[in-house]
Amino acid sequence: MDNNRVILSAANCLITPLTCEDAHLIHAYQVRNRRHLAPWDPSRSQSFFELATWQKVLTANQENWQRGNAFHFAAIDEKSGEMIASINFSAVMRGVFQACYLGYSIDQAHQGQGKMQAICQVCINYMFDQQNLHRIMAAHILDNHRSERLLLKLGFEYEGLAKKYLKIAGQWQDHKLYALINPQHH
């Protein structure tokens, strides 16, 4: 890993943005968790699960990071070297809003162990402290109770229901909306 790369740590993981050279890590993560993540993700084409796709995605992610438009982190298990979680802050809006959207997923073998809360917390701290964002927004489909518990543990507050908000697993689905305000901005 290069010296200019952001590296955070939590839950026995290194948390960092991936580069094109790391495409094998996210590719393996996506292939390994294809069935596990399908109910919570948009419908995926076969090309989504190809290494070349992830090389292109990671190149775009690096460019977005440099522009300050999006910040994509991967949690890499210190023992196995495998990617075990994805934490993304997308659609970063500056100006008077200073906000973004949070998305995340965790490897099926690592869910239910409290790792995601620790990993998300250090990433949120980075976004508030280093990027000086005011607001982080998140949403989940109604029956994703694990996601709801995670957001509440992280201090997110419920803000409302969005009807037919996102097309997940091939269906337009209602979502609960949450937000977290930077505690330094109160």
PDB file of C-alpha atoms in Angstrom:
ATOM      1  CA  MET A   1       0.000   0.000   0.000  1.00  0.00           C
ATOM      2  CA  ASP A   2       1.304   3.452  -0.861  1.00  0.00           C
ATOM      3  CA  ASN A   3       2.193   5.989   1.831  1.00  0.00           C
ATOM      4  CA  ASN A   4      -0.495   8.500   0.780  1.00  0.00           C
ATOM      5  CA  ARG A   5      -3.309   6.007   1.227  1.00  0.00           C
ATOM      6  CA  VAL A   6      -5.780   6.505   4.071  1.00  0.00           C
ATOM      7  CA  ILE A   7      -5.602   3.542   6.416  1.00  0.00           C
ATOM      8  CA  LEU A   8      -7.949   3.203   9.367  1.00  0.00           C
ATOM      9  CA  SER A   9      -8.256   0.291  11.770  1.00  0.00           C
ATOM     10  CA  ALA A  10     -11.111  -1.451  13.599  1.00  0.00           C
ATOM     11  CA  ALA A  11     -12.338  -4.970  14.387  1.00  0.00           C
ATOM     12  CA  ASN A  12      -8.973  -6.550  13.441  1.00  0.00           C
ATOM     13  CA  CYS A  13      -9.240  -4.994   9.995  1.00  0.00           C
ATOM     14  CA  LEU A  14      -7.372  -2.438   7.956  1.00  0.00           C
ATOM     15  CA  ILE A  15      -9.886  -0.068   6.402  1.00  0.00           C
ATOM     16  CA  THR A  16      -8.727   1.673   3.256  1.00  0.00           C
ATOM     17  CA  PRO A  17      -9.728   2.685  -0.246  1.00  0.00           C
ATOM     18  CA  LEU A  18      -8.804   0.046  -2.805  1.00  0.00           C
ATOM     19  CA  THR A  19      -6.729   0.739  -5.913  1.00  0.00           C
ATOM     20  CA  CYS A  20      -6.934  -0.963  -9.285  1.00  0.00           C
ATOM     21  CA  GLU A  21      -4.194  -3.338  -8.116  1.00  0.00           C
ATOM     22  CA  ASP A  22      -6.550  -4.511  -5.333  1.00  0.00           C
ATOM     23  CA  ALA A  23      -9.344  -5.491  -7.721  1.00  0.00           C
ATOM     24  CA  HIS A  24      -8.878  -9.178  -6.858  1.00  0.00           C
ATOM     25  CA  LEU A  25      -9.954  -8.443  -3.256  1.00  0.00           C
ATOM     26  CA  ILE A  26     -13.294  -6.830  -4.080  1.00  0.00           C
ATOM     27  CA  HIS A  27     -13.894  -9.241  -6.955  1.00  0.00           C
ATOM     28  CA  ALA A  28     -13.498 -12.208  -4.599  1.00  0.00           C
ATOM     29  CA  TYR A  29     -15.727 -10.476  -2.015  1.00  0.00           C
ATOM     30  CA  GLN A  30     -18.509  -9.888  -4.547  1.00  0.00           C
ATOM     31  CA  VAL A  31     -18.344 -13.412  -5.992  1.00  0.00           C
ATOM     32  CA  ARG A  32     -18.211 -15.009  -2.523  1.00  0.00           C
ATOM     33  CA  ASN A  33     -21.206 -12.961  -1.317  1.00  0.00           C
ATOM     34  CA  ARG A  34     -23.288 -12.918  -4.479  1.00  0.00           C
ATOM     35  CA  ARG A  35     -26.255 -14.795  -3.026  1.00  0.00           C
ATOM     36  CA  HIS A  36     -25.914 -13.237   0.425  1.00  0.00           C
ATOM     37  CA  LEU A  37     -26.092  -9.645  -0.874  1.00  0.00           C
ATOM     38  CA  ALA A  38     -28.658 -10.211  -3.653  1.00  0.00           C
ATOM     39  CA  PRO A  39     -31.756  -9.376  -1.526  1.00  0.00           C
ATOM     40  CA  TRP A  40     -30.256  -5.999  -0.531  1.00  0.00           C
ATOM     41  CA  ASP A  41     -28.621  -4.942  -3.822  1.00  0.00           C
ATOM     42  CA  PRO A  42     -29.850  -3.827  -7.234  1.00  0.00           C
ATOM     43  CA  SER A  43     -30.116  -6.644  -9.783  1.00  0.00           C
ATOM     44  CA  ARG A  44     -26.604  -7.376 -11.084  1.00  0.00           C
ATOM     45  CA  SER A  45     -25.500  -8.389 -14.560  1.00  0.00           C
ATOM     46  CA  GLN A  46     -22.910 -11.113 -15.064  1.00  0.00           C
ATOM     47  CA  SER A  47     -20.284  -8.475 -15.891  1.00  0.00           C
ATOM     48  CA  PHE A  48     -20.620  -7.105 -12.330  1.00  0.00           C
ATOM     49  CA  PHE A  49     -18.882 -10.287 -11.146  1.00  0.00           C
ATOM     50  CA  GLU A  50     -15.905 -10.019 -13.536  1.00  0.00           C
ATOM     51  CA  LEU A  51     -12.453  -8.863 -12.453  1.00  0.00           C
ATOM     52  CA  ALA A  52     -12.161  -6.355 -15.328  1.00  0.00           C
ATOM     53  CA  THR A  53     -15.304  -4.588 -14.091  1.00  0.00           C
ATOM     54  CA  TRP A  54     -13.779  -4.101 -10.661  1.00  0.00           C
ATOM     55  CA  GLN A  55     -10.542  -2.762 -12.122  1.00  0.00           C
ATOM     56  CA  LYS A  56     -12.604  -0.064 -13.875  1.00  0.00           C
ATOM     57  CA  VAL A  57     -14.756   0.610 -10.803  1.00  0.00           C
ATOM     58  CA  LEU A  58     -11.725   1.043  -8.560  1.00  0.00           C
ATOM     59  CA  THR A  59     -10.101   3.432 -11.039  1.00  0.00           C
ATOM     60  CA  ALA A  60     -13.298   5.523 -11.020  1.00  0.00           C
ATOM     61  CA  ASN A  61     -13.458   5.312  -7.209  1.00  0.00           C
ATOM     62  CA  GLN A  62      -9.920   6.704  -6.946  1.00  0.00           C
ATOM     63  CA  GLU A  63     -10.834   9.599  -9.237  1.00  0.00           C
ATOM     64  CA  ASN A  64     -13.981  10.328  -7.217  1.00  0.00           C
ATOM     65  CA  TRP A  65     -11.958  10.251  -3.978  1.00  0.00           C
ATOM     66  CA  GLN A  66      -9.450  12.743  -5.397  1.00  0.00           C
ATOM     67  CA  ARG A  67     -12.303  15.050  -6.469  1.00  0.00           C
ATOM     68  CA  GLY A  68     -14.004  14.640  -3.074  1.00  0.00           C
ATOM     69  CA  ASN A  69     -17.194  13.278  -4.701  1.00  0.00           C
ATOM     70  CA  ALA A  70     -17.228   9.821  -3.059  1.00  0.00           C
ATOM     71  CA  PHE A  71     -15.206   7.840  -0.537  1.00  0.00           C
ATOM     72  CA  HIS A  72     -15.189   4.046  -0.870  1.00  0.00           C
ATOM     73  CA  PHE A  73     -13.555   1.992   1.869  1.00  0.00           C
ATOM     74  CA  ALA A  74     -12.864  -1.735   2.113  1.00  0.00           C
ATOM     75  CA  ALA A  75     -12.252  -3.577   5.383  1.00  0.00           C
ATOM     76  CA  ILE A  76      -9.430  -6.096   4.983  1.00  0.00           C
ATOM     77  CA  ASP A  77      -9.127  -8.806   7.628  1.00  0.00           C
ATOM     78  CA  GLU A  78      -5.640  -8.590   9.160  1.00  0.00           C
ATOM     79  CA  LYS A  79      -5.303 -12.387   9.476  1.00  0.00           C
ATOM     80  CA  SER A  80      -6.732 -13.712   6.217  1.00  0.00           C
ATOM     81  CA  GLY A  81      -6.030 -10.706   3.990  1.00  0.00           C
ATOM     82  CA  GLU A  82      -9.574 -11.027   2.596  1.00  0.00           C
ATOM     83  CA  MET A  83     -11.957  -8.142   2.112  1.00  0.00           C
ATOM     84  CA  ILE A  84     -14.788  -8.607   4.625  1.00  0.00           C
ATOM     85  CA  ALA A  85     -16.791  -5.387   4.279  1.00  0.00           C
ATOM     86  CA  SER A  86     -17.542  -2.450   2.014  1.00  0.00           C
ATOM     87  CA  ILE A  87     -18.295   1.043   3.346  1.00  0.00           C
ATOM     88  CA  ASN A  88     -19.187   3.764   0.846  1.00  0.00           C
ATOM     89  CA  PHE A  89     -19.939   7.447   1.198  1.00  0.00           C
ATOM     90  CA  SER A  90     -21.395   8.547  -2.134  1.00  0.00           C
ATOM     91  CA  ALA A  91     -22.941  11.621  -3.722  1.00  0.00           C
ATOM     92  CA  VAL A  92     -20.922  13.955  -1.496  1.00  0.00           C
ATOM     93  CA  MET A  93     -22.502  17.389  -1.663  1.00  0.00           C
ATOM     94  CA  ARG A  94     -20.556  20.414  -0.473  1.00  0.00           C
ATOM     95  CA  GLY A  95     -21.641  24.035  -0.136  1.00  0.00           C
ATOM     96  CA  VAL A  96     -24.410  24.692   2.368  1.00  0.00           C
ATOM     97  CA  PHE A  97     -25.387  20.986   2.553  1.00  0.00           C
ATOM     98  CA  GLN A  98     -22.084  19.197   3.405  1.00  0.00           C
ATOM     99  CA  ALA A  99     -23.732  15.776   3.199  1.00  0.00           C
ATOM    100  CA  CYS A 100     -23.497  12.321   1.636  1.00  0.00           C
ATOM    101  CA  TYR A 101     -25.124   8.897   1.515  1.00  0.00           C
ATOM    102  CA  LEU A 102     -23.790   5.873   3.380  1.00  0.00           C
ATOM    103  CA  GLY A 103     -23.879   2.366   1.913  1.00  0.00           C
ATOM    104  CA  TYR A 104     -22.337  -0.770   3.359  1.00  0.00           C
ATOM    105  CA  SER A 105     -22.208  -4.539   3.212  1.00  0.00           C
ATOM    106  CA  ILE A 106     -20.446  -7.283   5.123  1.00  0.00           C
ATOM    107  CA  ASP A 107     -19.303 -10.761   4.207  1.00  0.00           C
ATOM    108  CA  GLN A 108     -21.833 -13.386   5.215  1.00  0.00           C
ATOM    109  CA  ALA A 109     -19.235 -15.215   7.350  1.00  0.00           C
ATOM    110  CA  HIS A 110     -18.593 -12.055   9.419  1.00  0.00           C
ATOM    111  CA  GLN A 111     -22.122 -10.742  10.043  1.00  0.00           C
ATOM    112  CA  GLY A 112     -23.601 -10.694  13.525  1.00  0.00           C
ATOM    113  CA  GLN A 113     -20.222 -10.247  15.264  1.00  0.00           C
ATOM    114  CA  GLY A 114     -20.285  -6.478  15.869  1.00  0.00           C
ATOM    115  CA  LYS A 115     -17.561  -5.857  13.296  1.00  0.00           C
ATOM    116  CA  MET A 116     -19.684  -3.716  10.997  1.00  0.00           C
ATOM    117  CA  GLN A 117     -20.509  -1.256  13.755  1.00  0.00           C
ATOM    118  CA  ALA A 118     -16.833  -0.758  14.629  1.00  0.00           C
ATOM    119  CA  ILE A 119     -15.813  -0.500  10.966  1.00  0.00           C
ATOM    120  CA  CYS A 120     -18.583   1.967  10.090  1.00  0.00           C
ATOM    121  CA  GLN A 121     -17.833   4.075  13.167  1.00  0.00           C
ATOM    122  CA  VAL A 122     -14.204   4.736  12.220  1.00  0.00           C
ATOM    123  CA  CYS A 123     -15.254   5.563   8.651  1.00  0.00           C
ATOM    124  CA  ILE A 124     -17.968   7.942   9.880  1.00  0.00           C
ATOM    125  CA  ASN A 125     -15.415   9.585  12.163  1.00  0.00           C
ATOM    126  CA  TYR A 126     -13.148  10.067   9.149  1.00  0.00           C
ATOM    127  CA  MET A 127     -15.952  11.679   7.144  1.00  0.00           C
ATOM    128  CA  PHE A 128     -16.896  14.022   9.992  1.00  0.00           C
ATOM    129  CA  ASP A 129     -13.373  14.846  11.198  1.00  0.00           C
ATOM    130  CA  GLN A 130     -11.326  14.803   7.982  1.00  0.00           C
ATOM    131  CA  GLN A 131     -13.951  15.692   5.372  1.00  0.00           C
ATOM    132  CA  ASN A 132     -15.905  18.004   7.700  1.00  0.00           C
ATOM    133  CA  LEU A 133     -19.275  16.731   6.529  1.00  0.00           C
ATOM    134  CA  HIS A 134     -22.320  17.877   8.449  1.00  0.00           C
ATOM    135  CA  ARG A 135     -24.779  15.076   7.623  1.00  0.00           C
ATOM    136  CA  ILE A 136     -24.603  11.430   6.591  1.00  0.00           C
ATOM    137  CA  MET A 137     -27.803   9.871   5.267  1.00  0.00           C
ATOM    138  CA  ALA A 138     -28.656   6.177   4.990  1.00  0.00           C
ATOM    139  CA  ALA A 139     -31.650   4.065   4.016  1.00  0.00           C
ATOM    140  CA  HIS A 140     -32.706   0.432   4.198  1.00  0.00           C
ATOM    141  CA  ILE A 141     -35.560  -1.656   2.851  1.00  0.00           C
ATOM    142  CA  LEU A 142     -38.234  -2.362   5.413  1.00  0.00           C
ATOM    143  CA  ASP A 143     -37.327  -5.962   6.192  1.00  0.00           C
ATOM    144  CA  ASN A 144     -33.566  -5.394   6.574  1.00  0.00           C
ATOM    145  CA  HIS A 145     -33.622  -5.504  10.372  1.00  0.00           C
ATOM    146  CA  ARG A 146     -29.847  -5.993  10.714  1.00  0.00           C
ATOM    147  CA  SER A 147     -29.270  -2.760   8.836  1.00  0.00           C
ATOM    148  CA  GLU A 148     -31.820  -0.959  10.978  1.00  0.00           C
ATOM    149  CA  ARG A 149     -30.135  -2.136  14.208  1.00  0.00           C
ATOM    150  CA  LEU A 150     -26.732  -1.095  12.874  1.00  0.00           C
ATOM    151  CA  LEU A 151     -27.877   2.416  11.983  1.00  0.00           C
ATOM    152  CA  LEU A 152     -29.515   2.891  15.378  1.00  0.00           C
ATOM    153  CA  LYS A 153     -26.376   1.644  17.196  1.00  0.00           C
ATOM    154  CA  LEU A 154     -24.330   4.146  15.180  1.00  0.00           C
ATOM    155  CA  GLY A 155     -26.602   6.964  16.381  1.00  0.00           C
ATOM    156  CA  PHE A 156     -28.572   7.537  13.182  1.00  0.00           C
ATOM    157  CA  GLU A 157     -32.058   8.957  13.672  1.00  0.00           C
ATOM    158  CA  TYR A 158     -35.114   7.826  11.745  1.00  0.00           C
ATOM    159  CA  GLU A 159     -36.425  10.604   9.501  1.00  0.00           C
ATOM    160  CA  GLY A 160     -39.208   9.016   7.508  1.00  0.00           C
ATOM    161  CA  LEU A 161     -40.423   6.558   4.937  1.00  0.00           C
ATOM    162  CA  ALA A 162     -39.680   6.910   1.228  1.00  0.00           C
ATOM    163  CA  LYS A 163     -42.156   5.030  -0.982  1.00  0.00           C
ATOM    164  CA  LYS A 164     -40.700   3.050  -3.913  1.00  0.00           C
ATOM    165  CA  TYR A 165     -37.337   4.711  -3.167  1.00  0.00           C
ATOM    166  CA  LEU A 166     -34.804   2.374  -4.811  1.00  0.00           C
ATOM    167  CA  LYS A 167     -34.991  -0.576  -7.178  1.00  0.00           C
ATOM    168  CA  ILE A 168     -33.556  -3.406  -5.072  1.00  0.00           C
ATOM    169  CA  ALA A 169     -33.528  -7.053  -6.172  1.00  0.00           C
ATOM    170  CA  GLY A 170     -35.507  -6.030  -9.262  1.00  0.00           C
ATOM    171  CA  GLN A 171     -38.371  -4.341  -7.353  1.00  0.00           C
ATOM    172  CA  TRP A 172     -39.033  -0.717  -6.415  1.00  0.00           C
ATOM    173  CA  GLN A 173     -38.955  -0.891  -2.640  1.00  0.00           C
ATOM    174  CA  ASP A 174     -39.998   1.361   0.218  1.00  0.00           C
ATOM    175  CA  HIS A 175     -37.102   2.459   2.442  1.00  0.00           C
ATOM    176  CA  LYS A 176     -36.733   3.861   5.927  1.00  0.00           C
ATOM    177  CA  LEU A 177     -34.585   7.007   5.853  1.00  0.00           C
ATOM    178  CA  TYR A 178     -32.043   7.899   8.528  1.00  0.00           C
ATOM    179  CA  ALA A 179     -29.494  10.634   9.124  1.00  0.00           C
ATOM    180  CA  LEU A 180     -26.571  11.288  11.436  1.00  0.00           C
ATOM    181  CA  ILE A 181     -25.434  14.846  12.163  1.00  0.00           C
ATOM    182  CA  ASN A 182     -21.793  15.654  12.900  1.00  0.00           C
ATOM    183  CA  PRO A 183     -21.699  16.107  16.703  1.00  0.00           C
ATOM    184  CA  GLN A 184     -19.155  18.915  16.288  1.00  0.00           C
ATOM    185  CA  HIS A 185     -21.810  20.923  14.402  1.00  0.00           C
ATOM    186  CA  HIS A 186     -24.474  20.991  17.130  1.00  0.00           C
TER     187      HIS A 186
END
